[in-house]
Coordinates of C-alpha atoms in Angstrom, one line a residue:
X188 CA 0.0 0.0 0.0
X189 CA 1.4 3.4 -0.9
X190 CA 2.0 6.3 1.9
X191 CA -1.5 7.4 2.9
X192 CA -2.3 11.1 3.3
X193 CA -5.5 12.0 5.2
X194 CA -7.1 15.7 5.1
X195 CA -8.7 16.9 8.6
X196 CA -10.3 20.1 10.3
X197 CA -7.0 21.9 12.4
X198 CA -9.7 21.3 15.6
X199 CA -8.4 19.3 18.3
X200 CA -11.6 17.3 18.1
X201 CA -11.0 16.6 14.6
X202 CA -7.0 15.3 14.7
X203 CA -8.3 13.4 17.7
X204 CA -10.6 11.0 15.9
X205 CA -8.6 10.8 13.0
X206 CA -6.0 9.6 14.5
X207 CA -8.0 7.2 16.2
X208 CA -9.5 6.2 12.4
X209 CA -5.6 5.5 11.4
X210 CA -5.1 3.6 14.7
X211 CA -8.0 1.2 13.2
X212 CA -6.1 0.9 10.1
X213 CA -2.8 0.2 11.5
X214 CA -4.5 -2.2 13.9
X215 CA -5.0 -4.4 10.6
X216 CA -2.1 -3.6 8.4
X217 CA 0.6 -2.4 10.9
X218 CA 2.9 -1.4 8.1
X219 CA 0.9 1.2 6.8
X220 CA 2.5 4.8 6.3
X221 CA -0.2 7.6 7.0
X222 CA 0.1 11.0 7.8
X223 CA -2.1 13.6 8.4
X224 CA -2.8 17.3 6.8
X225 CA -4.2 19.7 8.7
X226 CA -6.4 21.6 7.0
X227 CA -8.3 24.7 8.3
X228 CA -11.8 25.4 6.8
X229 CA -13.8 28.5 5.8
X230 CA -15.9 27.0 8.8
X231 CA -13.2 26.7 11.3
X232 CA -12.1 31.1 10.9
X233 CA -15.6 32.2 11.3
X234 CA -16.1 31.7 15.2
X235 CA -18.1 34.7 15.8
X236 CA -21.5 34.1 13.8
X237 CA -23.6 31.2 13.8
X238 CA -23.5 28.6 11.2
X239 CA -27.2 29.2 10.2
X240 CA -26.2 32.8 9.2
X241 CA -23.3 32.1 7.1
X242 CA -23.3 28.7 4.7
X243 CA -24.3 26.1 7.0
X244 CA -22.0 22.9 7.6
X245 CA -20.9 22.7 4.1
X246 CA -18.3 25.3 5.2
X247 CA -16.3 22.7 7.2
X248 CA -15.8 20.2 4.5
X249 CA -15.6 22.3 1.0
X250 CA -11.5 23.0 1.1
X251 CA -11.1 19.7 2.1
X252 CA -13.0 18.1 -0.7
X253 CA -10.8 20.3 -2.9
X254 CA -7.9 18.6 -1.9
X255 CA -9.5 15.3 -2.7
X256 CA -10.0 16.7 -6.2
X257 CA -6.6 18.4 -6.1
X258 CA -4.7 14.7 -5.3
X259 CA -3.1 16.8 -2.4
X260 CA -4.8 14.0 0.2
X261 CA -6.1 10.5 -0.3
X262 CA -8.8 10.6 2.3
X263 CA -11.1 12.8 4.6
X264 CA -11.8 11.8 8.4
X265 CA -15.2 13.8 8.5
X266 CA -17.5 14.2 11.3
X267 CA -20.7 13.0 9.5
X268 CA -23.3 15.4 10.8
X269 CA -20.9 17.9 9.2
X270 CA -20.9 16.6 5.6
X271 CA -23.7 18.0 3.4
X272 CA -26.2 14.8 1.4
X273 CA -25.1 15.2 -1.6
X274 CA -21.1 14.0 -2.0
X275 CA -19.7 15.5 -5.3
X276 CA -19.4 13.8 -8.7
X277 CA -16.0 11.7 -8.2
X278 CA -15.8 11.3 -4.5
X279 CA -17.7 8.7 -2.3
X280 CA -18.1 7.7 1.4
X281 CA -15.5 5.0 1.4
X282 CA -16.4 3.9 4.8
X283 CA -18.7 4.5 7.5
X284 CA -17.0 3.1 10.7
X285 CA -17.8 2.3 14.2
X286 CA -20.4 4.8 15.6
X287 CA -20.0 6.4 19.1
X288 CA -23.1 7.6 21.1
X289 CA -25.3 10.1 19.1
X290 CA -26.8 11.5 21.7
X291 CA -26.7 15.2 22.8
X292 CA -24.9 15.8 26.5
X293 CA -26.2 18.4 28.9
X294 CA -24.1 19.8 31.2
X295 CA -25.4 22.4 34.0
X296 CA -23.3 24.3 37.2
X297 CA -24.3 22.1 39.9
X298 CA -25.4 19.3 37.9
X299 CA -29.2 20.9 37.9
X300 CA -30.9 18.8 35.9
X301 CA -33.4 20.5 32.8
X302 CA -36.3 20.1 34.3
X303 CA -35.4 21.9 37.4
X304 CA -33.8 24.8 35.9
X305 CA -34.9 27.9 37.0
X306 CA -37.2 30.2 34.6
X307 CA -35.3 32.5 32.7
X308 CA -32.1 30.3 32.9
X309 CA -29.8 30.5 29.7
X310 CA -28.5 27.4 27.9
X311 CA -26.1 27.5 25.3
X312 CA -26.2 25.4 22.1
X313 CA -25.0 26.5 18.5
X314 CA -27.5 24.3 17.1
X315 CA -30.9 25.6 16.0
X316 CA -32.0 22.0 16.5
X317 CA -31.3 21.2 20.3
X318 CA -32.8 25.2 21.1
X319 CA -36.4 24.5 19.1
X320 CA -36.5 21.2 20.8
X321 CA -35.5 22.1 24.6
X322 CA -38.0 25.5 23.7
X323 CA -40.6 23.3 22.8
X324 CA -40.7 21.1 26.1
X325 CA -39.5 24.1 28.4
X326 CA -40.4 27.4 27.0
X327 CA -39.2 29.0 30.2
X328 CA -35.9 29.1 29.4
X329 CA -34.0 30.9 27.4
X330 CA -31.5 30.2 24.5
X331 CA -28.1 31.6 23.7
X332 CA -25.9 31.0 21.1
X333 CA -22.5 29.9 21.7
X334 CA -19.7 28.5 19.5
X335 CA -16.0 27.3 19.6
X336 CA -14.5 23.8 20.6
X337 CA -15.3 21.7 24.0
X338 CA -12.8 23.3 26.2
X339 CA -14.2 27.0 25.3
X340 CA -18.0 26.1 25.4
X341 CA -17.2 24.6 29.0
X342 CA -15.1 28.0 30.1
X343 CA -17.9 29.9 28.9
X344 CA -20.1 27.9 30.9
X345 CA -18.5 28.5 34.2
X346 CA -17.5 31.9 33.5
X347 CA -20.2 33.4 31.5
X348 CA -23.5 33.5 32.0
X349 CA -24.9 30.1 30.9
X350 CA -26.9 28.3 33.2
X351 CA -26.5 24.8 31.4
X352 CA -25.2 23.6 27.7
X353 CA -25.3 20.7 25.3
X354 CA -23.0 19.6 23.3
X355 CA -22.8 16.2 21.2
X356 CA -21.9 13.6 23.3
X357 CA -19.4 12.3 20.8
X358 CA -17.1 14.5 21.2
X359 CA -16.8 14.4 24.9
X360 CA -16.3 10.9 24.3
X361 CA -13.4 10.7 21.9
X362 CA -11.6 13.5 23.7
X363 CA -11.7 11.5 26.6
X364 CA -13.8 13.3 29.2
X365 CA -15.2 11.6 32.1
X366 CA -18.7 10.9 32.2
X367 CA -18.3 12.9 35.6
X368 CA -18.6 16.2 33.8
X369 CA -22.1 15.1 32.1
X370 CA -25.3 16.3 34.1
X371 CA -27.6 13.7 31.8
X372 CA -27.5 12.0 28.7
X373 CA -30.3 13.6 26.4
X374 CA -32.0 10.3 24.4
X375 CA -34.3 10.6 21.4
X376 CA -37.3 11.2 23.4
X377 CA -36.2 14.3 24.7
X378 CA -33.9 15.6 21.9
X379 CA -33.8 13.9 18.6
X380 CA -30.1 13.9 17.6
X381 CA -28.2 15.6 14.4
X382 CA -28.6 13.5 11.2
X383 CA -25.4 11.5 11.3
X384 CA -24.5 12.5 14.8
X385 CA -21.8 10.2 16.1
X386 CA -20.2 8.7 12.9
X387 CA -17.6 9.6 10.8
X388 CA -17.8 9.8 7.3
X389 CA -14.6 8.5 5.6
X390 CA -14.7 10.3 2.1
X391 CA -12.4 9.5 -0.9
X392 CA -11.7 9.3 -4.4
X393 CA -14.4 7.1 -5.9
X394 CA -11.7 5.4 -8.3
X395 CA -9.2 5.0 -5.7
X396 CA -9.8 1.3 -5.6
X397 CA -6.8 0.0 -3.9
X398 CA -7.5 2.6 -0.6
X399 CA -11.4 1.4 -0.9
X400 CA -10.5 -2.0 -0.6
X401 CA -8.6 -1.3 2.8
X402 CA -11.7 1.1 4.0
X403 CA -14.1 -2.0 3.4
X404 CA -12.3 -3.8 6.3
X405 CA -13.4 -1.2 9.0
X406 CA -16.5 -0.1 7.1
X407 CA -20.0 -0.8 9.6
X408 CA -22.8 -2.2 7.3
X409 CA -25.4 -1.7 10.4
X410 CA -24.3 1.7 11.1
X411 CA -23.8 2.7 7.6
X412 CA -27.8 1.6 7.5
X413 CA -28.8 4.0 9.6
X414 CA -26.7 6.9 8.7
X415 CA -28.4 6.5 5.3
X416 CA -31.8 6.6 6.0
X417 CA -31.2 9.8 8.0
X418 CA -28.9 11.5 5.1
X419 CA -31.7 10.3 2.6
X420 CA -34.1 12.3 5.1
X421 CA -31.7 15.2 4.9
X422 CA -31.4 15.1 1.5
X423 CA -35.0 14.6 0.2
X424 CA -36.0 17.7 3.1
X425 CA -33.6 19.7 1.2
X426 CA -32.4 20.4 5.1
X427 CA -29.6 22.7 6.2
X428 CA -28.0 24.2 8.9
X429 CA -30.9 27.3 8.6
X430 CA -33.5 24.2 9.5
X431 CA -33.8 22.7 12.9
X432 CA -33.9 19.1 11.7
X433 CA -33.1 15.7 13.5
X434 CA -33.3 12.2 12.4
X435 CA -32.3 9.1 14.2
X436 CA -32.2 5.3 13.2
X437 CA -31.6 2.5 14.9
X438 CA -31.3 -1.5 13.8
X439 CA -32.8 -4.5 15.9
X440 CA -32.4 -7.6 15.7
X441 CA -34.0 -8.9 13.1
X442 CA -32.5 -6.3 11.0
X443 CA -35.4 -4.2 10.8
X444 CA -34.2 -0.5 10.7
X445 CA -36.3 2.1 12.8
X446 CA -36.4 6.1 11.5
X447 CA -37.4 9.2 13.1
X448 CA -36.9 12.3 11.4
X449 CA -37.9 15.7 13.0
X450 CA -38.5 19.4 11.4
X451 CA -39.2 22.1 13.9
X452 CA -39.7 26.1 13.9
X453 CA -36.7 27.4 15.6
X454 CA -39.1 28.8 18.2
X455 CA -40.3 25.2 18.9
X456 CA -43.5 26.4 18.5
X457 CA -44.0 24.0 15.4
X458 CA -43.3 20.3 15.7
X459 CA -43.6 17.5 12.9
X460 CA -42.4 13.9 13.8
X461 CA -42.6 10.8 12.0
X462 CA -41.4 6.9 12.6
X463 CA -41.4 4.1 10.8
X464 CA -39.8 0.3 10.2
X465 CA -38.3 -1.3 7.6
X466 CA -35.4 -2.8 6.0
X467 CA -34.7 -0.7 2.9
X468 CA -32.6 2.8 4.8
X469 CA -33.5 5.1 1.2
X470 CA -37.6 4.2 1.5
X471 CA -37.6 4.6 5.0
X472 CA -35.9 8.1 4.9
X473 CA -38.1 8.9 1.9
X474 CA -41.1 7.5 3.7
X475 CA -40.7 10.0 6.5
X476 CA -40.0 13.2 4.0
X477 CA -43.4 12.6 2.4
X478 CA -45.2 12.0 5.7
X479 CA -43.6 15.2 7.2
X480 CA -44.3 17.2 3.4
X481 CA -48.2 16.3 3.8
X482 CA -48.5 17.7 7.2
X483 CA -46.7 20.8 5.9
X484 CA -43.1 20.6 7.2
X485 CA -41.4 21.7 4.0
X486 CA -43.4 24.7 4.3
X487 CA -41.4 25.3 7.3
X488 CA -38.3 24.6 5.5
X489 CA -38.7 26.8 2.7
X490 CA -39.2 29.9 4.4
X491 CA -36.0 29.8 6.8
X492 CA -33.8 29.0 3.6
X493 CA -35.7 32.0 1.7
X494 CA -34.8 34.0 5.1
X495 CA -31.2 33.3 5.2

């Protein structure tokens, strides 16, 4: 196998699990060569606005597709809820690996939990999805932005004033933190997570054959499943950062896939939800589009991409 370059975000987050991707790789060909190129995205110098108001999450994978195209790297280590639904003409998803937890953490001073926060407490989430949904079940509190990597969101949290925030549990997990620092877990019945939250997206060349080939040994059929009934979601919503939109599947035993998929007002005031089973991860993410279209989500959807 020839010397390996992989493309990744400059965040600490983002060198962390790629480096635990390459550990996979060496795990089952130890001679490999790999290194990685840091690069920095449009997404990753504008810390001062929220996503929503400038591009959405397209902005932290564009430059690094580019390279891709530009044979400067052979692979991308993406976070998947940060890769837009449609891949580009000539690059693929060469692997979806291992998923960790896709649930959202919230964290509070004093471990208060959310339904004991006081009215008018702040919590601070970058995501117009996780503030429509806590709005909707507690519309006494109130929701500030906030932006920049774990170790800034929890400075701010002690220092500023934020009551409570939520981040993806993910993260916290591949950086290591203890569960100590987590005040709850947040599970699909109380926040429906980010399309893709928790998996990576391993993007490449889609005629590098040789490098596929070496992806398909850590590539997750179960997980890659799931992921694709909530991108086909994504995709046939037309959904973006300017939407809050969740979707979450999950695979039992008998390999039947289930599929929520969630549009909301940002004010939480507006709420469509829809679930179903099945075994085919395109119908079922199709299947919920239509359902959520008929009771008049994309009506929702249009006018906060006409706004922004």
């Amino acid at each position: 196998m020839r010397k390996l370059v992989v493309g990744s975000r400059r965040s600490k987050l983002a060198l962390t699990q790629s480096q635990q991707f390459i550990d996979k790789l060496k795990a089952i060909d130890p001679d490999l060569e790999i290194e990685i190129k840091e690069i920095v995205t449009k997404g990753d110098k504008i810390v001062d606005k929220q996503l929503s108001k400038v591009g959405g999450k397209g902005l932290f994978v564009k430059e690094i597709q580019q390279e891709l195209f530009d044979n400067e790297i052979d692979m991308a280590i993406h976070s998947l809820k940060d890769v837009p639904s449609v891949i580009p003409d000539g690059l693929t998803l060469g692997c979806i690996p291992d998923r960790e937890i896709p649930f959202d953490a919230y964290i509070a001073k004093n471990h208060v939990t959310l339904e004991d926060l006081p009215d008018g407490s702040i919590v601070g989430t970058s995501s117009l999805r996780r503030g429509a949904q806590i709005l909707a079940k507690y519309p006494n509190l109130e929701i500030k932005w906030i932006r920049g990597n774990i170790d800034t969101r929890l400075n701010k949290l002690y220092n500023e004033d934020y009551d409570a925030i939520i981040l993806a549990a993910a993260g916290l997990k591949r950086m290591g933190w203890s569960d100590d620092i987590v005040t709850t877990y947040l599970d699909k019945d109380t926040l429906v997570p980010a399309i893709g939250q928790g998996a990576l997206g391993i993007e490449c060349r889609a005629d590098d054959t040789e490098l596929l080939e070496l992806l398909a040994k850590v590539h997750n059929e179960e997980v890659a499943n799931c992921v694709t009934a909530e991108r086909t979601f994504l995709k046939e919503m037309n959904g973006s950062c300017q939407v809050p939109i969740g979707g979450y599947a999950t695979i039992e035993q008998d390999g039947i896939i289930e599929f929520t998929g969630l549009i909301m007002t940002p004010d939480g005031t507006e709420r469509y939800e829809h679930t179903v089973r099945g075994k085919d991860p395109v119908t079922l993410g199709k299947q919920v589009s239509e359902v959520l279209n008929e009771q008049g989500a994309y009506d929702i959807i249009k006018a906060l991409n006409e706004e922004n």
